[in-house]
Amino acid sequence: MDLDEVAGRLYALPPAEFTAARQAEVQAARAAGEAALAREIGALRKPTVSAWAVNRLAHEHPDALGELLALGEELRAAWSAHDADALAELTQRRSRLTGRLSRQARELAGLTAAASAEVDQTLDAAVVDADAAEQVRRGHLAKPLSYTGFAPAPVPRERPGRKPKEASEDEVREAEAKKAREREEAEAAYTEWRDLLAQAAQEHQERADKVARLTKKLEKARRRETEARQRLDVARREERLARQRLEKGQTGA
């Protein structure tokens, strides 16, 4: 057993299960006489939800993630070479791959908007930075990554026969397509949450109605119990008086 093996198991778990599982691994290492490994395991940090989502991509979608990381290598090479044509083509591929992986992460982990943004930020860092790419590939992230360095970009070269107006029209079409995709995703998210809201409201109403019915039955049962207790008290009193009269009559006889 080594640290990478243990970390691989732990960082594949949901954050809610991490702490207990880490303690179990620490105890197992101690029982095996590996005190140093136990300390290293104990130092592993609980992952954020967004980091866990990226770890799940590494474990469950390694091919798709590997494709994005390989594209990152090509992009970095294109930046170094100031190859504008390659950058244009690779940037489009990057957008498609990142979008697909982001959707897969949301499906795997049910992310909030903030956590989804952190996943996108981590994937972008992995594309731009080789060290970040290696961290993402290993699937041992404890927190989201970000890239604050400078990524040099070449001055775009005009393609032969391509007029500035055509380039501008292409940019407009690309912006419109992006806006349409964003709207489509927003509509899909709204529809999903609208349906979930309707289901939750219906379930709440059904539960509230059931509670009201049970409360009414309970109040009725309590009234009946009170009446029964009163009859019991009367019967006890009258039985005691009758017994006293009987005993008195027997004594007089």
JSON list of C-alpha atoms in Angstrom, two decimals:
[
{"chain": "A", "resi": 1, "resn": "MET", "atom": "CA", "xyz": [0.00, 0.00, 0.00]},
{"chain": "A", "resi": 2, "resn": "ASP", "atom": "CA", "xyz": [1.34, 3.46, -0.93]},
{"chain": "A", "resi": 3, "resn": "LEU", "atom": "CA", "xyz": [0.08, 7.03, -0.72]},
{"chain": "A", "resi": 4, "resn": "ASP", "atom": "CA", "xyz": [-0.98, 7.28, -4.37]},
{"chain": "A", "resi": 5, "resn": "GLU", "atom": "CA", "xyz": [-3.06, 4.13, -4.07]},
{"chain": "A", "resi": 6, "resn": "VAL", "atom": "CA", "xyz": [-4.79, 5.37, -0.93]},
{"chain": "A", "resi": 7, "resn": "ALA", "atom": "CA", "xyz": [-5.29, 8.88, -2.32]},
{"chain": "A", "resi": 8, "resn": "GLY", "atom": "CA", "xyz": [-6.85, 7.40, -5.45]},
{"chain": "A", "resi": 9, "resn": "ARG", "atom": "CA", "xyz": [-9.44, 5.61, -3.35]},
{"chain": "A", "resi": 10, "resn": "LEU", "atom": "CA", "xyz": [-10.16, 8.54, -1.07]},
{"chain": "A", "resi": 11, "resn": "TYR", "atom": "CA", "xyz": [-10.46, 11.25, -3.70]},
{"chain": "A", "resi": 12, "resn": "ALA", "atom": "CA", "xyz": [-12.92, 9.15, -5.69]},
{"chain": "A", "resi": 13, "resn": "LEU", "atom": "CA", "xyz": [-15.33, 9.25, -2.73]},
{"chain": "A", "resi": 14, "resn": "PRO", "atom": "CA", "xyz": [-17.98, 11.93, -2.17]},
{"chain": "A", "resi": 15, "resn": "PRO", "atom": "CA", "xyz": [-16.69, 14.66, 0.18]},
{"chain": "A", "resi": 16, "resn": "ALA", "atom": "CA", "xyz": [-19.20, 13.63, 2.86]},
{"chain": "A", "resi": 17, "resn": "GLU", "atom": "CA", "xyz": [-17.55, 10.19, 3.08]},
{"chain": "A", "resi": 18, "resn": "PHE", "atom": "CA", "xyz": [-13.96, 11.39, 2.89]},
{"chain": "A", "resi": 19, "resn": "THR", "atom": "CA", "xyz": [-13.13, 12.06, 6.54]},
{"chain": "A", "resi": 20, "resn": "ALA", "atom": "CA", "xyz": [-14.36, 8.73, 7.88]},
{"chain": "A", "resi": 21, "resn": "ALA", "atom": "CA", "xyz": [-12.66, 6.84, 5.05]},
{"chain": "A", "resi": 22, "resn": "ARG", "atom": "CA", "xyz": [-9.40, 8.73, 5.61]},
{"chain": "A", "resi": 23, "resn": "GLN", "atom": "CA", "xyz": [-9.43, 7.79, 9.30]},
{"chain": "A", "resi": 24, "resn": "ALA", "atom": "CA", "xyz": [-10.01, 4.14, 8.39]},
{"chain": "A", "resi": 25, "resn": "GLU", "atom": "CA", "xyz": [-7.03, 4.27, 6.02]},
{"chain": "A", "resi": 26, "resn": "VAL", "atom": "CA", "xyz": [-4.87, 5.88, 8.74]},
{"chain": "A", "resi": 27, "resn": "GLN", "atom": "CA", "xyz": [-5.78, 3.11, 11.17]},
{"chain": "A", "resi": 28, "resn": "ALA", "atom": "CA", "xyz": [-5.07, 0.45, 8.55]},
{"chain": "A", "resi": 29, "resn": "ALA", "atom": "CA", "xyz": [-1.62, 1.94, 7.89]},
{"chain": "A", "resi": 30, "resn": "ARG", "atom": "CA", "xyz": [-0.85, 2.07, 11.60]},
{"chain": "A", "resi": 31, "resn": "ALA", "atom": "CA", "xyz": [-1.98, -1.52, 12.04]},
{"chain": "A", "resi": 32, "resn": "ALA", "atom": "CA", "xyz": [0.39, -2.49, 9.23]},
{"chain": "A", "resi": 33, "resn": "GLY", "atom": "CA", "xyz": [3.26, -0.77, 11.05]},
{"chain": "A", "resi": 34, "resn": "GLU", "atom": "CA", "xyz": [3.53, 2.06, 8.48]},
{"chain": "A", "resi": 35, "resn": "ALA", "atom": "CA", "xyz": [3.53, 5.09, 10.76]},
{"chain": "A", "resi": 36, "resn": "ALA", "atom": "CA", "xyz": [5.00, 7.48, 8.16]},
{"chain": "A", "resi": 37, "resn": "LEU", "atom": "CA", "xyz": [2.33, 6.50, 5.62]},
{"chain": "A", "resi": 38, "resn": "ALA", "atom": "CA", "xyz": [-0.35, 6.95, 8.27]},
{"chain": "A", "resi": 39, "resn": "ARG", "atom": "CA", "xyz": [0.84, 10.53, 8.85]},
{"chain": "A", "resi": 40, "resn": "GLU", "atom": "CA", "xyz": [0.85, 11.26, 5.12]},
{"chain": "A", "resi": 41, "resn": "ILE", "atom": "CA", "xyz": [-2.68, 9.88, 4.75]},
{"chain": "A", "resi": 42, "resn": "GLY", "atom": "CA", "xyz": [-3.84, 11.92, 7.74]},
{"chain": "A", "resi": 43, "resn": "ALA", "atom": "CA", "xyz": [-2.52, 15.07, 6.04]},
{"chain": "A", "resi": 44, "resn": "LEU", "atom": "CA", "xyz": [-4.67, 14.58, 2.92]},
{"chain": "A", "resi": 45, "resn": "ARG", "atom": "CA", "xyz": [-7.22, 17.36, 2.67]},
{"chain": "A", "resi": 46, "resn": "LYS", "atom": "CA", "xyz": [-10.93, 16.80, 2.21]},
{"chain": "A", "resi": 47, "resn": "PRO", "atom": "CA", "xyz": [-11.87, 17.80, -1.36]},
{"chain": "A", "resi": 48, "resn": "THR", "atom": "CA", "xyz": [-14.31, 20.53, -2.27]},
{"chain": "A", "resi": 49, "resn": "VAL", "atom": "CA", "xyz": [-17.33, 19.46, -4.32]},
{"chain": "A", "resi": 50, "resn": "SER", "atom": "CA", "xyz": [-15.86, 20.93, -7.51]},
{"chain": "A", "resi": 51, "resn": "ALA", "atom": "CA", "xyz": [-12.49, 19.21, -6.96]},
{"chain": "A", "resi": 52, "resn": "TRP", "atom": "CA", "xyz": [-14.30, 15.92, -6.33]},
{"chain": "A", "resi": 53, "resn": "ALA", "atom": "CA", "xyz": [-16.25, 16.38, -9.58]},
{"chain": "A", "resi": 54, "resn": "VAL", "atom": "CA", "xyz": [-13.00, 16.78, -11.54]},
{"chain": "A", "resi": 55, "resn": "ASN", "atom": "CA", "xyz": [-11.56, 13.74, -9.74]},
{"chain": "A", "resi": 56, "resn": "ARG", "atom": "CA", "xyz": [-14.60, 11.75, -10.86]},
{"chain": "A", "resi": 57, "resn": "LEU", "atom": "CA", "xyz": [-13.94, 12.81, -14.45]},
{"chain": "A", "resi": 58, "resn": "ALA", "atom": "CA", "xyz": [-10.39, 11.49, -14.10]},
{"chain": "A", "resi": 59, "resn": "HIS", "atom": "CA", "xyz": [-11.65, 8.16, -12.75]},
{"chain": "A", "resi": 60, "resn": "GLU", "atom": "CA", "xyz": [-14.79, 7.67, -14.84]},
{"chain": "A", "resi": 61, "resn": "HIS", "atom": "CA", "xyz": [-14.06, 9.56, -18.08]},
{"chain": "A", "resi": 62, "resn": "PRO", "atom": "CA", "xyz": [-10.27, 9.28, -18.45]},
{"chain": "A", "resi": 63, "resn": "ASP", "atom": "CA", "xyz": [-10.39, 9.13, -22.26]},
{"chain": "A", "resi": 64, "resn": "ALA", "atom": "CA", "xyz": [-12.42, 12.33, -22.65]},
{"chain": "A", "resi": 65, "resn": "LEU", "atom": "CA", "xyz": [-10.30, 14.11, -20.06]},
{"chain": "A", "resi": 66, "resn": "GLY", "atom": "CA", "xyz": [-7.11, 12.81, -21.67]},
{"chain": "A", "resi": 67, "resn": "GLU", "atom": "CA", "xyz": [-8.27, 14.21, -25.01]},
{"chain": "A", "resi": 68, "resn": "LEU", "atom": "CA", "xyz": [-8.62, 17.68, -23.48]},
{"chain": "A", "resi": 69, "resn": "LEU", "atom": "CA", "xyz": [-5.23, 17.48, -21.76]},
{"chain": "A", "resi": 70, "resn": "ALA", "atom": "CA", "xyz": [-3.58, 16.34, -25.00]},
{"chain": "A", "resi": 71, "resn": "LEU", "atom": "CA", "xyz": [-5.21, 19.27, -26.78]},
{"chain": "A", "resi": 72, "resn": "GLY", "atom": "CA", "xyz": [-3.72, 21.50, -24.07]},
{"chain": "A", "resi": 73, "resn": "GLU", "atom": "CA", "xyz": [-0.25, 20.31, -25.05]},
{"chain": "A", "resi": 74, "resn": "GLU", "atom": "CA", "xyz": [-1.00, 21.20, -28.68]},
{"chain": "A", "resi": 75, "resn": "LEU", "atom": "CA", "xyz": [-2.32, 24.61, -27.66]},
{"chain": "A", "resi": 76, "resn": "ARG", "atom": "CA", "xyz": [0.78, 25.39, -25.63]},
{"chain": "A", "resi": 77, "resn": "ALA", "atom": "CA", "xyz": [2.93, 24.39, -28.57]},
{"chain": "A", "resi": 78, "resn": "ALA", "atom": "CA", "xyz": [0.88, 26.61, -30.89]},
{"chain": "A", "resi": 79, "resn": "TRP", "atom": "CA", "xyz": [1.27, 29.52, -28.47]},
{"chain": "A", "resi": 80, "resn": "SER", "atom": "CA", "xyz": [5.03, 29.03, -28.42]},
{"chain": "A", "resi": 81, "resn": "ALA", "atom": "CA", "xyz": [5.16, 28.84, -32.21]},
{"chain": "A", "resi": 82, "resn": "HIS", "atom": "CA", "xyz": [2.80, 31.83, -32.65]},
{"chain": "A", "resi": 83, "resn": "ASP", "atom": "CA", "xyz": [0.76, 29.65, -35.02]},
{"chain": "A", "resi": 84, "resn": "ALA", "atom": "CA", "xyz": [-2.48, 31.62, -35.36]},
{"chain": "A", "resi": 85, "resn": "ASP", "atom": "CA", "xyz": [-4.17, 29.12, -37.69]},
{"chain": "A", "resi": 86, "resn": "ALA", "atom": "CA", "xyz": [-3.50, 26.21, -35.35]},
{"chain": "A", "resi": 87, "resn": "LEU", "atom": "CA", "xyz": [-4.65, 28.26, -32.38]},
{"chain": "A", "resi": 88, "resn": "ALA", "atom": "CA", "xyz": [-7.96, 29.07, -34.06]},
{"chain": "A", "resi": 89, "resn": "GLU", "atom": "CA", "xyz": [-8.70, 25.41, -34.80]},
{"chain": "A", "resi": 90, "resn": "LEU", "atom": "CA", "xyz": [-7.53, 24.17, -31.39]},
{"chain": "A", "resi": 91, "resn": "THR", "atom": "CA", "xyz": [-9.48, 26.85, -29.53]},
{"chain": "A", "resi": 92, "resn": "GLN", "atom": "CA", "xyz": [-12.70, 25.67, -31.16]},
{"chain": "A", "resi": 93, "resn": "ARG", "atom": "CA", "xyz": [-11.94, 22.06, -30.19]},
{"chain": "A", "resi": 94, "resn": "ARG", "atom": "CA", "xyz": [-11.08, 23.19, -26.68]},
{"chain": "A", "resi": 95, "resn": "SER", "atom": "CA", "xyz": [-14.47, 24.88, -26.30]},
{"chain": "A", "resi": 96, "resn": "ARG", "atom": "CA", "xyz": [-16.32, 21.73, -27.42]},
{"chain": "A", "resi": 97, "resn": "LEU", "atom": "CA", "xyz": [-14.31, 19.39, -25.19]},
{"chain": "A", "resi": 98, "resn": "THR", "atom": "CA", "xyz": [-14.52, 21.63, -22.13]},
{"chain": "A", "resi": 99, "resn": "GLY", "atom": "CA", "xyz": [-18.27, 22.02, -22.60]},
{"chain": "A", "resi": 100, "resn": "ARG", "atom": "CA", "xyz": [-18.75, 18.27, -22.86]},
{"chain": "A", "resi": 101, "resn": "LEU", "atom": "CA", "xyz": [-16.64, 17.55, -19.77]},
{"chain": "A", "resi": 102, "resn": "SER", "atom": "CA", "xyz": [-18.45, 20.27, -17.81]},
{"chain": "A", "resi": 103, "resn": "ARG", "atom": "CA", "xyz": [-21.80, 18.66, -18.61]},
{"chain": "A", "resi": 104, "resn": "GLN", "atom": "CA", "xyz": [-20.47, 15.25, -17.60]},
{"chain": "A", "resi": 105, "resn": "ALA", "atom": "CA", "xyz": [-19.22, 16.69, -14.30]},
{"chain": "A", "resi": 106, "resn": "ARG", "atom": "CA", "xyz": [-22.62, 18.24, -13.60]},
{"chain": "A", "resi": 107, "resn": "GLU", "atom": "CA", "xyz": [-24.34, 14.95, -14.36]},
{"chain": "A", "resi": 108, "resn": "LEU", "atom": "CA", "xyz": [-21.93, 12.99, -12.16]},
{"chain": "A", "resi": 109, "resn": "ALA", "atom": "CA", "xyz": [-21.98, 15.29, -9.15]},
{"chain": "A", "resi": 110, "resn": "GLY", "atom": "CA", "xyz": [-25.12, 17.44, -9.35]},
{"chain": "A", "resi": 111, "resn": "LEU", "atom": "CA", "xyz": [-23.17, 20.69, -9.09]},
{"chain": "A", "resi": 112, "resn": "THR", "atom": "CA", "xyz": [-24.33, 24.15, -8.13]},
{"chain": "A", "resi": 113, "resn": "ALA", "atom": "CA", "xyz": [-23.61, 27.05, -10.48]},
{"chain": "A", "resi": 114, "resn": "ALA", "atom": "CA", "xyz": [-20.65, 28.11, -8.34]},
{"chain": "A", "resi": 115, "resn": "ALA", "atom": "CA", "xyz": [-19.15, 24.61, -8.29]},
{"chain": "A", "resi": 116, "resn": "SER", "atom": "CA", "xyz": [-19.68, 24.29, -12.06]},
{"chain": "A", "resi": 117, "resn": "ALA", "atom": "CA", "xyz": [-17.74, 27.52, -12.56]},
{"chain": "A", "resi": 118, "resn": "GLU", "atom": "CA", "xyz": [-14.89, 26.11, -10.46]},
{"chain": "A", "resi": 119, "resn": "VAL", "atom": "CA", "xyz": [-14.85, 22.94, -12.57]},
{"chain": "A", "resi": 120, "resn": "ASP", "atom": "CA", "xyz": [-14.57, 25.07, -15.73]},
{"chain": "A", "resi": 121, "resn": "GLN", "atom": "CA", "xyz": [-11.81, 27.11, -14.09]},
{"chain": "A", "resi": 122, "resn": "THR", "atom": "CA", "xyz": [-9.90, 23.92, -13.20]},
{"chain": "A", "resi": 123, "resn": "LEU", "atom": "CA", "xyz": [-10.23, 22.48, -16.71]},
{"chain": "A", "resi": 124, "resn": "ASP", "atom": "CA", "xyz": [-9.01, 25.77, -18.19]},
{"chain": "A", "resi": 125, "resn": "ALA", "atom": "CA", "xyz": [-6.00, 25.71, -15.86]},
{"chain": "A", "resi": 126, "resn": "ALA", "atom": "CA", "xyz": [-5.23, 22.14, -16.96]},
{"chain": "A", "resi": 127, "resn": "VAL", "atom": "CA", "xyz": [-5.26, 23.22, -20.61]},
{"chain": "A", "resi": 128, "resn": "VAL", "atom": "CA", "xyz": [-2.94, 26.17, -20.06]},
{"chain": "A", "resi": 129, "resn": "ASP", "atom": "CA", "xyz": [-0.53, 24.78, -17.46]},
{"chain": "A", "resi": 130, "resn": "ALA", "atom": "CA", "xyz": [1.33, 21.45, -17.67]},
{"chain": "A", "resi": 131, "resn": "ASP", "atom": "CA", "xyz": [1.59, 21.06, -13.88]},
{"chain": "A", "resi": 132, "resn": "ALA", "atom": "CA", "xyz": [-2.14, 21.63, -13.48]},
{"chain": "A", "resi": 133, "resn": "ALA", "atom": "CA", "xyz": [-2.79, 19.10, -16.24]},
{"chain": "A", "resi": 134, "resn": "GLU", "atom": "CA", "xyz": [-0.81, 16.45, -14.34]},
{"chain": "A", "resi": 135, "resn": "GLN", "atom": "CA", "xyz": [-2.72, 17.15, -11.12]},
{"chain": "A", "resi": 136, "resn": "VAL", "atom": "CA", "xyz": [-6.03, 16.83, -12.92]},
{"chain": "A", "resi": 137, "resn": "ARG", "atom": "CA", "xyz": [-4.93, 13.62, -14.66]},
{"chain": "A", "resi": 138, "resn": "ARG", "atom": "CA", "xyz": [-4.04, 11.96, -11.33]},
{"chain": "A", "resi": 139, "resn": "GLY", "atom": "CA", "xyz": [-7.49, 12.67, -9.90]},
{"chain": "A", "resi": 140, "resn": "HIS", "atom": "CA", "xyz": [-6.24, 13.66, -6.42]},
{"chain": "A", "resi": 141, "resn": "LEU", "atom": "CA", "xyz": [-7.47, 17.28, -6.29]},
{"chain": "A", "resi": 142, "resn": "ALA", "atom": "CA", "xyz": [-8.50, 18.71, -2.93]},
{"chain": "A", "resi": 143, "resn": "LYS", "atom": "CA", "xyz": [-9.47, 22.14, -4.27]},
{"chain": "A", "resi": 144, "resn": "PRO", "atom": "CA", "xyz": [-10.17, 23.73, -7.66]},
{"chain": "A", "resi": 145, "resn": "LEU", "atom": "CA", "xyz": [-7.24, 25.01, -9.71]},
{"chain": "A", "resi": 146, "resn": "SER", "atom": "CA", "xyz": [-6.75, 28.35, -11.42]},
{"chain": "A", "resi": 147, "resn": "TYR", "atom": "CA", "xyz": [-4.11, 29.78, -13.73]},
{"chain": "A", "resi": 148, "resn": "THR", "atom": "CA", "xyz": [-2.84, 33.29, -13.15]},
{"chain": "A", "resi": 149, "resn": "GLY", "atom": "CA", "xyz": [0.21, 33.24, -15.42]},
{"chain": "A", "resi": 150, "resn": "PHE", "atom": "CA", "xyz": [0.55, 34.74, -18.88]},
{"chain": "A", "resi": 151, "resn": "ALA", "atom": "CA", "xyz": [-0.31, 32.59, -21.88]},
{"chain": "A", "resi": 152, "resn": "PRO", "atom": "CA", "xyz": [1.25, 34.26, -24.94]},
{"chain": "A", "resi": 153, "resn": "ALA", "atom": "CA", "xyz": [-0.97, 34.44, -27.99]},
{"chain": "A", "resi": 154, "resn": "PRO", "atom": "CA", "xyz": [0.20, 35.24, -31.52]},
{"chain": "A", "resi": 155, "resn": "VAL", "atom": "CA", "xyz": [-1.03, 38.18, -33.51]},
{"chain": "A", "resi": 156, "resn": "PRO", "atom": "CA", "xyz": [-3.69, 36.69, -35.81]},
{"chain": "A", "resi": 157, "resn": "ARG", "atom": "CA", "xyz": [-2.63, 36.44, -39.42]},
{"chain": "A", "resi": 158, "resn": "GLU", "atom": "CA", "xyz": [-5.22, 37.15, -42.07]},
{"chain": "A", "resi": 159, "resn": "ARG", "atom": "CA", "xyz": [-5.90, 34.08, -44.13]},
{"chain": "A", "resi": 160, "resn": "PRO", "atom": "CA", "xyz": [-5.46, 34.34, -47.90]},
{"chain": "A", "resi": 161, "resn": "GLY", "atom": "CA", "xyz": [-8.53, 35.65, -49.63]},
{"chain": "A", "resi": 162, "resn": "ARG", "atom": "CA", "xyz": [-10.30, 36.39, -46.37]},
{"chain": "A", "resi": 163, "resn": "LYS", "atom": "CA", "xyz": [-11.62, 39.92, -46.08]},
{"chain": "A", "resi": 164, "resn": "PRO", "atom": "CA", "xyz": [-11.93, 41.77, -42.77]},
{"chain": "A", "resi": 165, "resn": "LYS", "atom": "CA", "xyz": [-15.69, 41.92, -43.24]},
{"chain": "A", "resi": 166, "resn": "GLU", "atom": "CA", "xyz": [-15.86, 38.13, -43.62]},
{"chain": "A", "resi": 167, "resn": "ALA", "atom": "CA", "xyz": [-13.78, 37.66, -40.48]},
{"chain": "A", "resi": 168, "resn": "SER", "atom": "CA", "xyz": [-16.09, 40.02, -38.61]},
{"chain": "A", "resi": 169, "resn": "GLU", "atom": "CA", "xyz": [-19.15, 38.13, -39.84]},
{"chain": "A", "resi": 170, "resn": "ASP", "atom": "CA", "xyz": [-17.58, 34.86, -38.68]},
{"chain": "A", "resi": 171, "resn": "GLU", "atom": "CA", "xyz": [-17.00, 36.33, -35.23]},
{"chain": "A", "resi": 172, "resn": "VAL", "atom": "CA", "xyz": [-20.61, 37.52, -35.07]},
{"chain": "A", "resi": 173, "resn": "ARG", "atom": "CA", "xyz": [-21.89, 34.08, -36.09]},
{"chain": "A", "resi": 174, "resn": "GLU", "atom": "CA", "xyz": [-19.66, 32.42, -33.51]},
{"chain": "A", "resi": 175, "resn": "ALA", "atom": "CA", "xyz": [-20.85, 34.79, -30.80]},
{"chain": "A", "resi": 176, "resn": "GLU", "atom": "CA", "xyz": [-24.47, 34.18, -31.77]},
{"chain": "A", "resi": 177, "resn": "ALA", "atom": "CA", "xyz": [-23.93, 30.40, -31.74]},
{"chain": "A", "resi": 178, "resn": "LYS", "atom": "CA", "xyz": [-22.33, 30.62, -28.29]},
{"chain": "A", "resi": 179, "resn": "LYS", "atom": "CA", "xyz": [-25.21, 32.73, -27.04]},
{"chain": "A", "resi": 180, "resn": "ALA", "atom": "CA", "xyz": [-27.70, 30.21, -28.46]},
{"chain": "A", "resi": 181, "resn": "ARG", "atom": "CA", "xyz": [-25.90, 27.33, -26.72]},
{"chain": "A", "resi": 182, "resn": "GLU", "atom": "CA", "xyz": [-25.88, 29.22, -23.43]},
{"chain": "A", "resi": 183, "resn": "ARG", "atom": "CA", "xyz": [-29.58, 29.96, -23.77]},
{"chain": "A", "resi": 184, "resn": "GLU", "atom": "CA", "xyz": [-30.30, 26.32, -24.60]},
{"chain": "A", "resi": 185, "resn": "GLU", "atom": "CA", "xyz": [-28.42, 25.18, -21.49]},
{"chain": "A", "resi": 186, "resn": "ALA", "atom": "CA", "xyz": [-30.19, 27.80, -19.37]},
{"chain": "A", "resi": 187, "resn": "GLU", "atom": "CA", "xyz": [-33.59, 26.70, -20.70]},
{"chain": "A", "resi": 188, "resn": "ALA", "atom": "CA", "xyz": [-32.77, 23.05, -20.02]},
{"chain": "A", "resi": 189, "resn": "ALA", "atom": "CA", "xyz": [-31.70, 23.87, -16.47]},
{"chain": "A", "resi": 190, "resn": "TYR", "atom": "CA", "xyz": [-34.83, 25.97, -15.91]},
{"chain": "A", "resi": 191, "resn": "THR", "atom": "CA", "xyz": [-37.10, 23.21, -17.24]},
{"chain": "A", "resi": 192, "resn": "GLU", "atom": "CA", "xyz": [-35.43, 20.64, -15.00]},
{"chain": "A", "resi": 193, "resn": "TRP", "atom": "CA", "xyz": [-35.74, 22.78, -11.86]},
{"chain": "A", "resi": 194, "resn": "ARG", "atom": "CA", "xyz": [-39.28, 23.85, -12.74]},
{"chain": "A", "resi": 195, "resn": "ASP", "atom": "CA", "xyz": [-40.32, 20.19, -12.94]},
{"chain": "A", "resi": 196, "resn": "LEU", "atom": "CA", "xyz": [-38.50, 19.39, -9.71]},
{"chain": "A", "resi": 197, "resn": "LEU", "atom": "CA", "xyz": [-40.22, 22.34, -8.03]},
{"chain": "A", "resi": 198, "resn": "ALA", "atom": "CA", "xyz": [-43.63, 21.08, -9.16]},
{"chain": "A", "resi": 199, "resn": "GLN", "atom": "CA", "xyz": [-42.85, 17.60, -7.86]},
{"chain": "A", "resi": 200, "resn": "ALA", "atom": "CA", "xyz": [-41.59, 18.97, -4.54]},
{"chain": "A", "resi": 201, "resn": "ALA", "atom": "CA", "xyz": [-44.66, 21.21, -4.15]},
{"chain": "A", "resi": 202, "resn": "GLN", "atom": "CA", "xyz": [-47.01, 18.30, -4.87]},
{"chain": "A", "resi": 203, "resn": "GLU", "atom": "CA", "xyz": [-45.18, 16.04, -2.44]},
{"chain": "A", "resi": 204, "resn": "HIS", "atom": "CA", "xyz": [-45.24, 18.74, 0.25]},
{"chain": "A", "resi": 205, "resn": "GLN", "atom": "CA", "xyz": [-48.97, 19.27, -0.22]},
{"chain": "A", "resi": 206, "resn": "GLU", "atom": "CA", "xyz": [-49.65, 15.53, 0.01]},
{"chain": "A", "resi": 207, "resn": "ARG", "atom": "CA", "xyz": [-47.59, 15.30, 3.20]},
{"chain": "A", "resi": 208, "resn": "ALA", "atom": "CA", "xyz": [-49.30, 18.36, 4.68]},
{"chain": "A", "resi": 209, "resn": "ASP", "atom": "CA", "xyz": [-52.73, 16.92, 3.90]},
{"chain": "A", "resi": 210, "resn": "LYS", "atom": "CA", "xyz": [-51.75, 13.64, 5.53]},
{"chain": "A", "resi": 211, "resn": "VAL", "atom": "CA", "xyz": [-50.47, 15.45, 8.62]},
{"chain": "A", "resi": 212, "resn": "ALA", "atom": "CA", "xyz": [-53.76, 17.38, 8.82]},
{"chain": "A", "resi": 213, "resn": "ARG", "atom": "CA", "xyz": [-55.79, 14.16, 8.58]},
{"chain": "A", "resi": 214, "resn": "LEU", "atom": "CA", "xyz": [-53.66, 12.44, 11.20]},
{"chain": "A", "resi": 215, "resn": "THR", "atom": "CA", "xyz": [-53.84, 15.47, 13.48]},
{"chain": "A", "resi": 216, "resn": "LYS", "atom": "CA", "xyz": [-57.63, 15.46, 13.22]},
{"chain": "A", "resi": 217, "resn": "LYS", "atom": "CA", "xyz": [-57.76, 11.75, 14.01]},
{"chain": "A", "resi": 218, "resn": "LEU", "atom": "CA", "xyz": [-55.40, 12.26, 16.93]},
{"chain": "A", "resi": 219, "resn": "GLU", "atom": "CA", "xyz": [-57.58, 15.03, 18.38]},
{"chain": "A", "resi": 220, "resn": "LYS", "atom": "CA", "xyz": [-60.66, 12.84, 18.03]},
{"chain": "A", "resi": 221, "resn": "ALA", "atom": "CA", "xyz": [-58.86, 9.92, 19.68]},
{"chain": "A", "resi": 222, "resn": "ARG", "atom": "CA", "xyz": [-57.75, 12.17, 22.52]},
{"chain": "A", "resi": 223, "resn": "ARG", "atom": "CA", "xyz": [-61.36, 13.32, 23.12]},
{"chain": "A", "resi": 224, "resn": "ARG", "atom": "CA", "xyz": [-62.52, 9.71, 23.21]},
{"chain": "A", "resi": 225, "resn": "GLU", "atom": "CA", "xyz": [-59.72, 8.79, 25.59]},
{"chain": "A", "resi": 226, "resn": "THR", "atom": "CA", "xyz": [-60.73, 11.68, 27.88]},
{"chain": "A", "resi": 227, "resn": "GLU", "atom": "CA", "xyz": [-64.37, 10.53, 27.84]},
{"chain": "A", "resi": 228, "resn": "ALA", "atom": "CA", "xyz": [-63.34, 6.95, 28.56]},
{"chain": "A", "resi": 229, "resn": "ARG", "atom": "CA", "xyz": [-61.15, 8.10, 31.45]},
{"chain": "A", "resi": 230, "resn": "GLN", "atom": "CA", "xyz": [-64.05, 10.07, 32.90]},
{"chain": "A", "resi": 231, "resn": "ARG", "atom": "CA", "xyz": [-66.35, 7.03, 32.68]},
{"chain": "A", "resi": 232, "resn": "LEU", "atom": "CA", "xyz": [-63.63, 4.96, 34.33]},
{"chain": "A", "resi": 233, "resn": "ASP", "atom": "CA", "xyz": [-63.38, 7.45, 37.19]},
{"chain": "A", "resi": 234, "resn": "VAL", "atom": "CA", "xyz": [-67.19, 7.41, 37.68]},
{"chain": "A", "resi": 235, "resn": "ALA", "atom": "CA", "xyz": [-67.30, 3.61, 37.60]},
{"chain": "A", "resi": 236, "resn": "ARG", "atom": "CA", "xyz": [-64.49, 3.37, 40.15]},
{"chain": "A", "resi": 237, "resn": "ARG", "atom": "CA", "xyz": [-66.23, 5.82, 42.50]},
{"chain": "A", "resi": 238, "resn": "GLU", "atom": "CA", "xyz": [-69.60, 4.14, 42.24]},
{"chain": "A", "resi": 239, "resn": "GLU", "atom": "CA", "xyz": [-68.05, 0.69, 42.65]},
{"chain": "A", "resi": 240, "resn": "ARG", "atom": "CA", "xyz": [-66.28, 1.86, 45.80]},
{"chain": "A", "resi": 241, "resn": "LEU", "atom": "CA", "xyz": [-69.50, 3.34, 47.27]},
{"chain": "A", "resi": 242, "resn": "ALA", "atom": "CA", "xyz": [-71.48, 0.19, 46.43]},
{"chain": "A", "resi": 243, "resn": "ARG", "atom": "CA", "xyz": [-68.83, -1.97, 48.08]},
{"chain": "A", "resi": 244, "resn": "GLN", "atom": "CA", "xyz": [-68.90, 0.21, 51.19]},
{"chain": "A", "resi": 245, "resn": "ARG", "atom": "CA", "xyz": [-72.70, -0.07, 51.44]},
{"chain": "A", "resi": 246, "resn": "LEU", "atom": "CA", "xyz": [-72.47, -3.81, 50.98]},
{"chain": "A", "resi": 247, "resn": "GLU", "atom": "CA", "xyz": [-69.85, -4.17, 53.69]},
{"chain": "A", "resi": 248, "resn": "LYS", "atom": "CA", "xyz": [-71.93, -1.98, 56.03]},
{"chain": "A", "resi": 249, "resn": "GLY", "atom": "CA", "xyz": [-75.03, -4.08, 55.43]},
{"chain": "A", "resi": 250, "resn": "GLN", "atom": "CA", "xyz": [-73.13, -7.28, 56.12]},
{"chain": "A", "resi": 251, "resn": "THR", "atom": "CA", "xyz": [-71.74, -5.86, 59.36]},
{"chain": "A", "resi": 252, "resn": "GLY", "atom": "CA", "xyz": [-75.23, -4.80, 60.55]},
{"chain": "A", "resi": 253, "resn": "ALA", "atom": "CA", "xyz": [-76.63, -8.22, 59.85]}
]
